[in-house]
Short mmCIF file of C-alpha atoms and ligand atoms in Angstrom, two decimals:
data_model
loop_
_atom_site.label_atom_id
_atom_site.label_comp_id
_atom_site.label_asym_id
_atom_site.label_seq_id
_atom_site.Cartn_x
_atom_site.Cartn_y
_atom_site.Cartn_z
CA UNK A 681 -15.25 -5.94 5.32
CA UNK A 682 -15.03 -9.57 6.38
CA UNK A 683 -11.83 -10.09 4.40
CA UNK A 684 -10.28 -6.81 5.57
CA UNK A 685 -11.00 -7.64 9.21
CA UNK A 686 -9.82 -11.26 8.88
CA UNK A 687 -6.51 -10.15 7.35
CA UNK A 688 -6.15 -7.72 10.26
CA UNK A 689 -6.17 -10.74 12.56
CA UNK A 690 -4.20 -13.38 10.65
CA UNK A 691 -1.49 -11.12 9.20
CA UNK A 692 -0.58 -9.03 12.24
CA UNK A 693 2.70 -8.21 10.52
CA UNK A 694 0.87 -6.59 7.59
CA UNK A 695 -2.31 -4.80 8.58
CA UNK A 696 -4.65 -4.44 11.52
CA UNK A 697 -7.13 -2.38 13.49
CA UNK A 698 -4.17 -0.24 14.52
CA UNK A 699 -3.47 0.71 10.89
CA UNK A 700 -5.19 2.07 7.81
CA UNK A 701 -5.82 1.53 4.14
CA UNK A 702 -7.48 2.49 0.89
CA UNK A 703 -10.53 0.70 -0.50
CA UNK A 704 -11.25 1.27 -4.19
CA UNK A 705 -14.91 0.47 -4.76
CA UNK A 706 -17.05 -0.07 -7.84
CA UNK A 707 -20.79 -0.49 -7.47
CA UNK A 708 -22.30 -2.44 -10.37
CA UNK A 709 -25.82 -1.05 -9.97
CA UNK A 710 -24.94 2.51 -10.97
CA UNK A 711 -21.23 2.41 -11.83
CA UNK A 712 -20.31 4.48 -8.76
CA UNK A 713 -16.55 4.42 -8.22
CA UNK A 714 -14.69 5.93 -5.31
CA UNK A 715 -11.78 5.44 -2.98
CA UNK A 716 -12.48 5.22 0.71
CA UNK A 717 -9.48 6.76 2.44
CA UNK A 718 -8.91 5.18 5.84
CA UNK A 719 -5.34 6.44 6.03
CA UNK A 720 -3.91 7.15 9.47
CA UNK A 721 -3.54 10.78 10.57
CA UNK A 722 -0.81 12.44 12.61
CA UNK A 723 -1.85 13.15 16.21
CA UNK A 724 -2.82 16.76 16.87
CA UNK A 725 0.27 17.23 19.04
CA UNK A 726 2.57 16.06 16.21
CA UNK A 727 5.20 18.56 15.15
CA UNK A 728 7.80 18.61 12.43
CA UNK A 729 11.10 17.88 14.09
CA UNK A 730 9.53 15.47 16.58
CA UNK A 731 11.85 12.67 15.42
CA UNK A 732 14.98 14.84 15.22
CA UNK A 733 17.66 15.26 17.87
CA UNK A 734 19.12 18.53 19.15
CA UNK A 735 21.39 18.70 16.09
CA UNK A 736 18.41 18.29 13.77
CA UNK A 737 19.32 14.73 12.82
CA UNK A 738 16.75 11.87 12.83
CA UNK A 739 16.83 9.81 16.04
CA UNK A 740 17.35 6.25 14.77
CA UNK A 741 14.17 4.19 15.06
CA UNK A 742 12.07 6.95 16.66
CA UNK A 743 9.52 7.03 13.82
CA UNK A 744 9.53 3.23 13.41
CA UNK A 745 9.49 1.57 16.84
CA UNK A 746 7.18 2.16 19.78
CA UNK A 747 4.22 4.33 20.71
CA UNK A 748 5.57 7.63 19.39
CA UNK A 749 5.79 6.17 15.87
CA UNK A 750 2.05 5.50 15.67
CA UNK A 751 -0.41 7.70 13.81
CA UNK A 752 -4.15 7.65 14.57
CA UNK A 753 -5.60 4.48 13.00
CA UNK A 754 -8.15 4.67 10.19
CA UNK A 755 -9.03 1.03 9.56
CA UNK A 756 -11.78 0.67 12.20
CA UNK A 757 -13.48 3.87 11.03
CA UNK A 758 -13.27 2.73 7.41
CA UNK A 759 -14.80 -0.66 8.22
CA UNK A 760 -17.73 1.06 9.93
CA UNK A 761 -18.08 3.65 7.15
CA UNK A 762 -18.03 1.18 4.27
CA UNK A 763 -20.35 -1.29 6.02
CA UNK A 764 -22.88 1.45 6.75
CA UNK A 765 -22.77 3.17 3.39
CA UNK A 766 -21.96 0.45 0.87
CA UNK A 767 -22.29 -2.90 2.61
CA UNK A 768 -25.18 -5.28 2.85
CA UNK A 769 -24.24 -6.96 6.11
CA UNK A 770 -24.01 -5.30 9.51
CA UNK A 771 -20.58 -5.35 11.13
CA UNK A 772 -21.91 -7.86 13.65
CA UNK A 773 -22.01 -10.36 10.78
CA UNK A 774 -19.11 -9.27 8.62
CA UNK A 775 -16.66 -9.10 11.55
CA UNK A 776 -17.73 -12.47 12.95
CA UNK A 777 -15.05 -14.53 11.12
CA UNK A 778 -12.32 -12.15 12.29
CA UNK A 779 -13.59 -12.32 15.87
CA UNK A 780 -13.57 -16.11 15.74
CA UNK A 781 -10.05 -16.20 14.28
CA UNK A 782 -8.82 -13.83 16.99
CA UNK A 783 -10.48 -15.78 19.79
CA UNK A 784 -9.77 -19.35 18.65
CA UNK A 785 -6.41 -18.52 17.16
CA UNK A 786 -4.49 -20.04 14.28
CA UNK A 787 -1.10 -21.75 13.90
CA UNK A 788 1.73 -19.45 12.95
CA UNK A 789 3.79 -20.27 9.88
CA UNK A 790 7.29 -19.66 8.56
CA UNK A 791 6.33 -16.25 7.22
CA UNK A 792 5.05 -15.09 10.63
CA UNK A 793 8.27 -16.33 12.20
CA UNK A 794 10.44 -14.52 9.65
CA UNK A 795 8.75 -11.18 10.31
CA UNK A 796 8.67 -11.72 14.09
CA UNK A 797 12.42 -12.37 14.00
CA UNK A 798 12.94 -9.23 11.94
CA UNK A 799 10.96 -7.13 14.48
CA UNK A 800 11.95 -9.04 17.63
CA UNK A 801 13.51 -6.06 19.41
CA UNK A 802 10.46 -3.83 18.86
CA UNK A 803 8.05 -6.57 19.95
CA UNK A 804 10.11 -7.29 23.07
CA UNK A 805 10.10 -3.59 23.97
CA UNK A 806 6.30 -3.66 24.35
CA UNK A 807 5.35 -6.07 27.18
CA UNK A 808 1.82 -6.46 25.81
CA UNK A 809 3.05 -7.14 22.26
CA UNK A 810 5.61 -9.64 23.56
CA UNK A 811 2.92 -11.44 25.56
CA UNK A 812 0.66 -11.74 22.49
CA UNK A 813 3.05 -12.32 19.61
CA UNK A 814 6.06 -14.06 21.20
CA UNK A 815 6.48 -17.18 23.32
CA UNK A 816 8.55 -16.51 26.43
CA UNK A 817 10.07 -13.51 24.69
CA UNK A 818 11.19 -15.53 21.66
CA UNK A 819 9.88 -16.12 18.15
CA UNK A 820 7.30 -18.89 18.59
CA UNK A 821 7.84 -22.21 16.81
CA UNK A 822 5.94 -23.06 13.65
CA UNK A 823 2.46 -24.36 14.49
CA UNK A 824 2.23 -22.38 17.76
CA UNK A 825 -1.32 -21.09 18.12
CA UNK A 826 -1.64 -17.31 18.12
CA UNK A 827 -4.71 -16.39 20.16
CA UNK A 828 -5.74 -12.74 20.46
CA UNK A 829 -8.64 -12.57 22.96
CA UNK A 830 -8.21 -8.85 23.68
CA UNK A 831 -8.33 -8.11 19.94
CA UNK A 832 -11.46 -10.28 19.67
CA UNK A 833 -13.09 -8.18 22.40
CA UNK A 834 -12.11 -4.92 20.64
CA UNK A 835 -13.48 -6.24 17.33
CA UNK A 836 -16.69 -7.28 19.08
CA UNK A 837 -17.12 -3.84 20.51
CA UNK A 838 -16.51 -2.25 17.10
CA UNK A 839 -19.08 -4.62 15.58
CA UNK A 840 -21.67 -3.89 18.24
CA UNK A 841 -21.19 -0.16 18.78
CA UNK A 842 -19.79 0.95 15.42
CA UNK A 843 -16.97 3.49 15.08
CA UNK A 844 -17.44 4.83 18.61
CA UNK A 845 -16.69 1.34 19.86
CA UNK A 846 -13.08 2.12 18.94
CA UNK A 847 -12.75 5.91 18.84
CA UNK A 848 -14.62 6.64 22.10
CA UNK A 849 -15.38 4.85 25.35
CA UNK A 850 -13.23 2.23 27.08
CA UNK A 851 -11.22 1.11 24.02
CA UNK A 852 -10.25 4.71 23.21
CA UNK A 853 -9.34 5.34 26.84
CA UNK A 854 -7.09 2.28 26.95
CA UNK A 855 -5.47 3.15 23.63
CA UNK A 856 -4.63 6.68 24.77
CA UNK A 857 -3.51 5.63 28.25
CA UNK A 858 -1.24 2.92 26.81
CA UNK A 859 0.28 5.18 24.17
CA UNK A 860 0.94 8.02 26.62
CA UNK A 861 2.42 5.73 29.26
CA UNK A 862 4.89 4.54 26.62
CA UNK A 863 5.98 8.03 25.56
CA UNK A 864 3.42 8.69 22.82
CA UNK A 865 1.34 11.83 22.30
CA UNK A 866 -2.19 10.61 21.49
CA UNK A 867 -5.22 12.21 23.13
CA UNK A 868 -8.90 11.25 23.21
CA UNK A 869 -9.49 14.26 20.97
CA UNK A 870 -7.26 12.69 18.29
CA UNK A 871 -9.43 9.59 18.21
CA UNK A 872 -12.71 11.53 18.28
CA UNK A 873 -11.47 13.75 15.44
CA UNK A 874 -10.50 10.91 13.09
CA UNK A 875 -12.52 11.02 9.86
CA UNK A 876 -12.65 8.71 6.85
CA UNK A 877 -12.56 10.55 3.52
CA UNK A 878 -14.05 9.64 0.16
CA UNK A 879 -11.85 10.52 -2.80
CA UNK A 880 -12.39 10.59 -6.52
CA UNK A 881 -10.07 7.91 -7.98
CA UNK A 882 -7.35 8.85 -10.46
CA UNK A 883 -7.88 7.76 -14.05
CA UNK A 884 -5.65 7.20 -17.06
CA UNK A 885 -5.27 5.06 -20.18
CA UNK A 886 -2.63 2.90 -21.78
CA UNK A 887 -3.08 1.21 -25.18
CA UNK A 888 -6.86 1.02 -24.80
CA UNK A 889 -6.73 -0.04 -21.13
CA UNK A 890 -8.57 2.29 -18.76
CA UNK A 891 -6.89 2.67 -15.39
CA UNK A 892 -8.69 3.56 -12.17
CA UNK A 893 -6.40 3.89 -9.18
CA UNK A 894 -5.71 5.49 -5.83
CA UNK A 895 -5.94 9.25 -5.33
CA UNK A 896 -3.81 11.29 -2.89
CA UNK A 897 -2.88 10.81 -0.09
CA UNK A 898 -1.67 7.87 -2.14
CA UNK A 899 0.99 8.77 -4.66
CA UNK A 900 0.01 5.68 -6.69
CA UNK A 901 -2.57 7.01 -9.13
CA UNK A 902 -0.69 10.23 -9.85
CA UNK A 903 2.56 8.42 -10.58
CA UNK A 904 0.89 5.74 -12.69
CA UNK A 905 -0.87 8.32 -14.87
CA UNK A 906 2.30 10.40 -15.15
CA UNK A 907 4.38 7.36 -16.11
CA UNK A 908 1.83 6.17 -18.70
CA UNK A 909 1.74 9.65 -20.24
CA UNK A 910 5.53 9.58 -20.54
CA UNK A 911 5.40 6.10 -22.06
CA UNK A 912 3.01 7.35 -24.75
CA UNK A 913 5.84 9.48 -26.11
CA UNK A 914 7.72 6.35 -27.19
CA UNK A 915 7.01 3.94 -30.00
CA UNK A 916 6.59 1.22 -27.40
CA UNK A 917 5.61 -1.67 -29.65
CA UNK A 918 8.76 -1.23 -31.75
CA UNK A 919 11.25 -1.02 -28.90
CA UNK A 920 13.50 -3.98 -28.13
CA UNK A 921 13.50 -5.50 -24.63
CA UNK A 922 16.57 -3.60 -23.39
CA UNK A 923 15.28 -0.24 -24.61
CA UNK A 924 11.90 -0.90 -23.03
CA UNK A 925 13.55 -1.64 -19.68
CA UNK A 926 15.68 1.49 -20.02
CA UNK A 927 12.67 3.68 -20.84
CA UNK A 928 10.69 2.22 -17.93
CA UNK A 929 13.52 2.95 -15.53
CA UNK A 930 13.77 6.51 -16.81
CA UNK A 931 10.04 7.23 -16.47
CA UNK A 932 10.05 5.70 -12.95
CA UNK A 933 12.99 7.89 -11.99
CA UNK A 934 11.20 11.06 -13.11
CA UNK A 935 7.84 10.20 -11.60
CA UNK A 936 9.33 9.33 -8.19
CA UNK A 937 11.20 12.61 -8.23
CA UNK A 938 7.84 14.37 -8.51
CA UNK A 939 6.51 12.19 -5.71
CA UNK A 940 9.29 13.40 -3.44
CA UNK A 941 8.82 17.00 -4.40
CA UNK A 942 5.12 17.63 -4.71
CA UNK A 943 2.86 15.04 -3.13
CA UNK A 944 1.22 14.92 0.27
CA UNK A 945 -2.16 15.04 2.02
CA UNK A 946 -4.74 16.66 -0.30
CA UNK A 947 -6.59 18.09 2.71
CA UNK A 948 -3.51 20.00 3.85
CA UNK A 949 -1.31 20.85 0.92
CA UNK A 950 -1.83 22.34 -2.52
CA UNK A 951 -0.44 20.00 -5.14
CA UNK A 952 0.03 20.90 -8.81
CA UNK A 953 -2.06 17.89 -9.85
CA UNK A 954 -3.43 19.40 -13.05
CA UNK A 955 0.13 19.92 -14.25
CA UNK A 956 1.49 16.57 -13.07
CA UNK A 957 -1.41 14.76 -14.75
CA UNK A 958 -1.19 16.66 -18.04
CA UNK A 959 0.17 15.13 -21.21
CA UNK A 960 2.06 18.32 -21.96
CA UNK A 961 4.05 18.02 -18.75
CA UNK A 962 4.79 14.33 -19.37
CA UNK A 963 5.91 15.14 -22.89
CA UNK A 964 8.37 17.68 -21.50
CA UNK A 965 9.76 15.12 -19.05
CA UNK A 966 9.95 12.46 -21.74
CA UNK A 967 11.94 14.78 -24.01
CA UNK A 968 14.73 14.61 -21.44
CA UNK A 969 14.99 10.83 -21.76
CA UNK A 970 17.84 9.74 -23.99
CA UNK A 971 17.79 6.30 -25.51
CA UNK A 972 21.59 6.10 -25.57
CA UNK A 973 22.30 6.75 -21.88
CA UNK A 974 20.84 6.77 -18.39
CA UNK A 975 20.09 10.11 -16.75
CA UNK A 976 21.81 10.22 -13.34
CA UNK A 977 19.16 11.14 -10.75
CA UNK A 978 21.51 13.85 -9.47
CA UNK A 979 21.25 15.53 -12.86
CA UNK A 980 17.50 15.98 -12.34
CA UNK A 981 17.83 17.88 -9.10
CA UNK A 982 19.59 18.19 -5.78
CA UNK A 983 20.55 14.74 -4.47
CA UNK A 984 19.62 14.44 -0.78
CA UNK A 985 20.94 11.47 1.26
CA UNK A 986 19.92 7.96 0.31
CA UNK A 987 19.49 4.64 2.01
CA UNK A 988 18.57 1.10 1.02
CA UNK A 989 14.93 0.21 1.67
CA UNK A 990 14.40 -2.19 4.54
CA UNK A 991 11.77 -4.93 4.81
CA UNK A 992 8.30 -3.87 3.83
CA UNK A 993 4.87 -4.93 4.81
CA UNK A 994 1.26 -4.27 3.98
CA UNK A 995 -1.45 -6.47 2.45
CA UNK A 996 -3.96 -6.44 -0.40
CA UNK A 997 -7.27 -8.06 -1.34
CA UNK A 998 -9.11 -8.05 -4.66
CA UNK A 999 -12.76 -9.09 -4.86
CA UNK A 1000 -15.37 -9.32 -7.62
CA UNK A 1001 -18.85 -10.51 -6.67
CA UNK A 1002 -21.48 -12.22 -8.77
CA UNK A 1003 -23.18 -8.91 -9.56
CA UNK A 1004 -20.01 -7.20 -10.75
CA UNK A 1005 -19.36 -5.18 -7.57
CA UNK A 1006 -15.64 -4.77 -7.02
CA UNK A 1007 -13.21 -3.99 -4.24
CA UNK A 1008 -9.46 -3.54 -4.43
CA UNK A 1009 -8.11 -2.75 -0.99
CA UNK A 1010 -4.55 -2.21 0.17
CA UNK A 1011 -4.19 -2.18 3.96
CA UNK A 1012 -1.20 -1.51 6.14
CA UNK A 1013 0.38 -0.94 9.52
CA UNK A 1014 3.55 0.06 7.63
CA UNK A 1015 6.67 -1.82 8.74
CA UNK A 1016 6.35 -5.54 9.61
CA UNK A 1017 4.38 -5.66 12.91
CA UNK A 1018 4.00 -1.86 12.63
CA UNK A 1019 5.50 -0.04 15.59
CA UNK A 1020 5.60 -3.31 17.56
CA UNK A 1021 3.58 -1.58 20.29
CA UNK A 1022 0.26 -2.78 21.76
CA UNK A 1023 -1.56 -0.57 24.30
CA UNK A 1024 -2.46 -2.85 27.22
CA UNK A 1025 -5.96 -4.28 27.25
CA UNK A 1026 -6.75 -3.53 23.59
CA UNK A 1027 -5.04 -6.28 21.57
CA UNK A 1028 -4.43 -3.58 18.93
CA UNK A 1029 -0.97 -3.57 17.40
CA UNK A 1030 -0.26 0.02 16.37
CA UNK A 1031 1.12 1.22 13.05
CA UNK A 1032 4.31 3.19 12.50
CA UNK A 1033 2.89 5.21 9.66
CA UNK A 1034 4.53 8.41 10.98
CA UNK A 1035 7.64 7.17 9.17
CA UNK A 1036 5.83 7.70 5.86
CA UNK A 1037 6.16 11.45 6.43
CA UNK A 1038 9.32 13.24 5.35
CA UNK A 1039 10.96 13.58 8.79
CA UNK A 1040 13.20 16.22 7.31
CA UNK A 1041 13.54 17.30 3.67
CA UNK A 1042 15.74 14.86 1.80
CA UNK A 1043 16.10 12.34 4.65
CA UNK A 1044 14.97 8.91 3.41
CA UNK A 1045 12.36 6.83 5.26
CA UNK A 1046 12.53 3.04 5.70
CA UNK A 1047 11.74 2.59 2.02
CA UNK A 1048 14.52 4.94 0.99
CA UNK A 1049 11.88 7.45 -0.11
CA UNK A 1050 12.58 11.10 0.37
CA UNK A 1051 10.08 13.92 0.61
CA UNK A 1052 9.76 17.60 1.14
CA UNK A 1053 7.42 20.27 2.43
CA UNK A 1054 4.30 18.68 0.91
CA UNK A 1055 4.80 15.59 3.06
CA UNK A 1056 6.14 17.24 6.22
CA UNK A 1057 4.66 16.27 9.59
CA UNK A 1058 1.74 18.45 10.67
CA UNK A 1059 -1.09 17.94 13.18
CA UNK A 1060 -3.92 15.87 11.70
CA UNK A 1061 -2.15 15.36 8.38
CA UNK A 1062 -2.16 12.05 6.50
CA UNK A 1063 1.29 10.75 5.51
CA UNK A 1064 1.86 10.19 1.80
CA UNK A 1065 1.38 6.56 0.78
CA UNK A 1066 2.33 4.34 -2.14
CA UNK A 1067 -0.62 1.98 -1.78
CA UNK A 1068 -2.32 1.62 -5.16
CA UNK A 1069 -5.47 -0.49 -5.32
CA UNK A 1070 -6.33 -0.51 -9.02
CA UNK A 1071 -8.94 -1.48 -11.62
CA UNK A 1072 -8.05 -2.02 -15.29
CA UNK A 1073 -10.60 -2.28 -18.08
CA UNK A 1074 -9.98 -2.77 -21.80
CA UNK A 1075 -13.66 -2.92 -22.71
CA UNK A 1076 -13.68 -6.70 -22.82
CA UNK A 1077 -11.63 -7.72 -19.78
CA UNK A 1078 -11.53 -6.20 -16.37
CA UNK A 1079 -8.84 -6.62 -13.71
CA UNK A 1080 -8.91 -5.86 -9.99
CA UNK A 1081 -5.45 -5.79 -8.47
CA UNK A 1082 -2.93 -4.40 -6.03
CA UNK A 1083 -0.04 -5.44 -3.84
CA UNK A 1084 1.94 -4.66 -0.73
CA UNK A 1085 5.56 -3.62 -1.15
CA UNK A 1086 6.27 -0.14 0.20
CA UNK A 1087 7.76 2.21 -2.36
CA UNK A 1088 7.79 -0.53 -5.02
CA UNK A 1089 4.00 -0.92 -5.03
CA UNK A 1090 3.50 1.65 -7.77
CA UNK A 1091 6.01 0.16 -10.19
CA UNK A 1092 4.62 -3.34 -9.55
CA UNK A 1093 1.21 -2.03 -10.61
CA UNK A 1094 2.83 -0.39 -13.65
CA UNK A 1095 4.29 -3.77 -14.69
CA UNK A 1096 0.82 -5.30 -14.25
CA UNK A 1097 -0.75 -2.61 -16.48
CA UNK A 1098 1.76 -3.38 -19.23
CA UNK A 1099 1.08 -7.09 -18.78
CA UNK A 1100 -2.68 -6.62 -18.94
CA UNK A 1101 -2.35 -4.59 -22.16
CA UNK A 1102 -0.34 -7.51 -23.59
CA UNK A 1103 -3.18 -9.89 -22.71
CA UNK A 1104 -1.68 -11.53 -19.60
CA UNK A 1105 -4.09 -13.58 -17.51
CA UNK A 1106 -4.44 -13.23 -13.73
CA UNK A 1107 -1.58 -15.63 -13.09
CA UNK A 1108 0.62 -13.83 -15.57
CA UNK A 1109 -0.10 -10.50 -13.91
CA UNK A 1110 0.90 -11.59 -10.42
CA UNK A 1111 3.90 -13.68 -11.51
CA UNK A 1112 5.44 -11.07 -13.85
CA UNK A 1113 9.10 -10.34 -13.06
CA UNK A 1114 9.65 -6.95 -11.42
CA UNK A 1115 12.14 -4.14 -11.43
CA UNK A 1116 12.01 -0.72 -9.86
CA UNK A 1117 13.63 2.70 -9.75
CA UNK A 1118 12.58 5.46 -7.34
CA UNK A 1119 14.84 8.39 -8.26
CA UNK A 1120 16.90 7.89 -5.13
CA UNK A 1121 18.78 5.73 -4.44
CA UNK A 1122 19.94 5.92 -8.05
CA UNK A 1123 19.81 2.21 -8.80
CA UNK A 1124 17.62 -0.29 -10.59
CA UNK A 1125 16.34 -2.82 -8.05
CA UNK A 1126 15.39 -6.01 -9.82
CA UNK A 1127 14.26 -9.50 -8.99
CA UNK A 1128 16.48 -12.43 -9.97
CA UNK A 1129 15.77 -13.19 -13.61
CA UNK A 1130 13.91 -9.93 -14.30
CA UNK A 1131 16.43 -9.17 -17.05
CA UNK A 1132 18.10 -11.55 -19.46
CA UNK A 1133 21.93 -11.33 -19.32
CA UNK A 1134 21.86 -9.42 -22.61
CA UNK A 1135 19.34 -6.86 -21.31
CA UNK A 1136 21.26 -6.47 -18.04
CA UNK A 1137 24.49 -5.90 -19.97
CA UNK A 1138 22.85 -3.28 -22.17
CA UNK A 1139 21.37 -1.48 -19.15
CA UNK A 1140 24.81 -1.36 -17.52
CA UNK A 1141 26.31 -0.08 -20.74
CA UNK A 1142 23.73 2.72 -20.75
CA UNK A 1143 24.93 3.72 -17.28
CA UNK A 1144 22.37 2.09 -14.98
CA UNK A 1145 23.48 0.60 -11.69
CA UNK A 1146 21.66 -2.72 -11.20
CA UNK A 1147 21.02 -4.24 -7.78
CA UNK A 1148 19.47 -7.67 -7.50
CA UNK A 1149 17.00 -7.89 -4.63
CA UNK A 1150 14.93 -10.72 -3.16
CA UNK A 1151 11.66 -11.44 -4.99
CA UNK A 1152 9.19 -8.86 -3.68
CA UNK A 1153 5.49 -8.03 -3.59
CA UNK A 1154 2.37 -10.09 -3.05
CA UNK A 1155 -0.06 -9.14 -5.81
CA UNK A 1156 -3.66 -10.35 -5.77
CA UNK A 1157 -5.57 -10.17 -9.03
CA UNK A 1158 -9.01 -11.02 -10.39
CA UNK A 1159 -9.62 -10.93 -14.14
CA UNK A 1160 -13.13 -11.00 -15.53
CA UNK A 1161 -13.54 -11.61 -19.25
CA UNK A 1162 -17.00 -10.23 -19.85
CA UNK A 1163 -17.23 -11.53 -23.40
CA UNK A 1164 -16.13 -15.07 -22.57
CA UNK A 1165 -18.05 -15.01 -19.29
CA UNK A 1166 -15.06 -16.29 -17.33
CA UNK A 1167 -13.49 -15.13 -14.09
CA UNK A 1168 -10.00 -16.09 -12.95
CA UNK A 1169 -8.17 -15.12 -9.80
CA UNK A 1170 -4.54 -15.45 -8.80
CA UNK A 1171 -2.44 -14.88 -5.74
CA UNK A 1172 1.22 -13.95 -6.10
CA UNK A 1173 3.46 -17.06 -6.15
CA UNK A 1174 5.89 -15.09 -3.92
CA UNK A 1175 3.30 -15.03 -1.11
CA UNK A 1176 1.35 -17.61 0.85
CA UNK A 1177 -2.13 -16.64 -0.34
CA UNK A 1178 -4.58 -18.56 -2.46
CA UNK A 1179 -7.18 -17.13 -4.80
CA UNK A 1180 -10.59 -18.64 -5.31
CA UNK A 1181 -13.38 -18.27 -7.81
CA UNK A 1182 -16.50 -19.45 -6.02
CA UNK A 1183 -19.51 -20.61 -8.00
CA UNK A 1184 -22.52 -18.74 -6.64
CA UNK A 1185 -25.73 -20.79 -6.58
CA UNK A 1186 -28.14 -19.30 -9.11
CA UNK A 1187 -30.66 -18.29 -6.51
CA UNK A 1188 -28.05 -15.96 -4.99
CA UNK A 1189 -27.46 -14.04 -8.20
CA UNK A 1190 -29.95 -11.20 -8.26
CA UNK A 1191 -31.69 -10.49 -11.56
CA UNK A 1192 -30.11 -7.59 -13.42
N1 LIG B 2262 3.11 2.36 4.57
C1 LIG B 2262 3.42 2.22 3.22
C2 LIG B 2262 2.59 3.06 2.33
O1 LIG B 2262 1.52 3.48 2.72
O2 LIG B 2262 3.00 3.33 1.25
#
């Protein structure tokens, strides 16, 4: 809880009290595993079509910028829920570092400046956000101290009062008043009605590695299991590098098509999960994969409009404690700096998670993802997510991992699973080169150097369209080798994080 809350303060472009997340938990004492779902929910007044104009076309930016783009936050409720049910420290202690960071501030860095520049217009449109995150309406210089006293006060109230410190009383009143004054539709009832959910994680296997990952409303676990089942149909160890890349692209394409078609909020829509997670279904999909040519996505189904994904943001933490308790948590306010909107007097930067809904069947969101009925906007519904906090276990070694990265999160975790099965260490997992396909747009997005020239040439010859993109993701991984008794941790070299293994004084390690 301390790390989640601290990230909410120091990475305002990635996560925050105004957002949500998924916490995958493992309790060493009894092996309990569950996912705490603190995903945002659509306000009760939300309606499909709310971001469309009179002609039924999406109003540019309406689901991304400003108060109307914000769904009801889940992060504060999840902090209170996890602390009360699974934590050892009261929120007054675990939120103390975040409160101090908010009050005393910290110097902003190049990364902060890059995201602030990217979201400058949205931040300027909210006077309160501009006052907090900009300097005289401009991106602040490197080293400028970001102080967030109003956020510190809101965190203090949450710590002291618990969930009602955010979802009722003066903070709730200010949130609702600020949102409504800026054209949003929140009510006090929306905040009072917000509930955290506990979900059974999704499980699968690959070459002796047991996977535990996020359940719906994340699409992560479902797609990972589906992709691994498809992979099982190939003689993986005998494939050359180009054929492996081709097969991976083809299984990604098919799994993301199912994401678009079937997945949504498990509390609101019926999903054919038993079928999607069955080996028989994966075998049928895999039979359609040809090793001598790419399958155009259009050949798999109707091709709605496409768009290139924009910038993405979200954050992740992976923790293993001295007793073997584990947390993998992926937290978000969606786009960098979320909606860019702060309700006056709260210090809370709101998410723009409403854009994770399918605004209209086939219309892509900021990540280029399309969706359908299962992920349509409805009052109180949770938008479909890609966040995939994950545990891997091969009997000897255990990994805790996850990453930000919008629609590419799931395929980044897939690459990490393959790496773990090959014996990669924590650094190898987070550094592994990445490529991605998401059904639409029909292209292979890849990092520089992800393919050798020979593999790239072969992929093109098979009919794949390759698009080189900037290095992406920010994976955090912990690997515990139980047999060797070693723990290593690594933070993605693409990010600014650092990972630490801290020696715990013996007296702090409880007897087993
Ligand atoms: N907001 C990105 C996701 O949840 O997938």
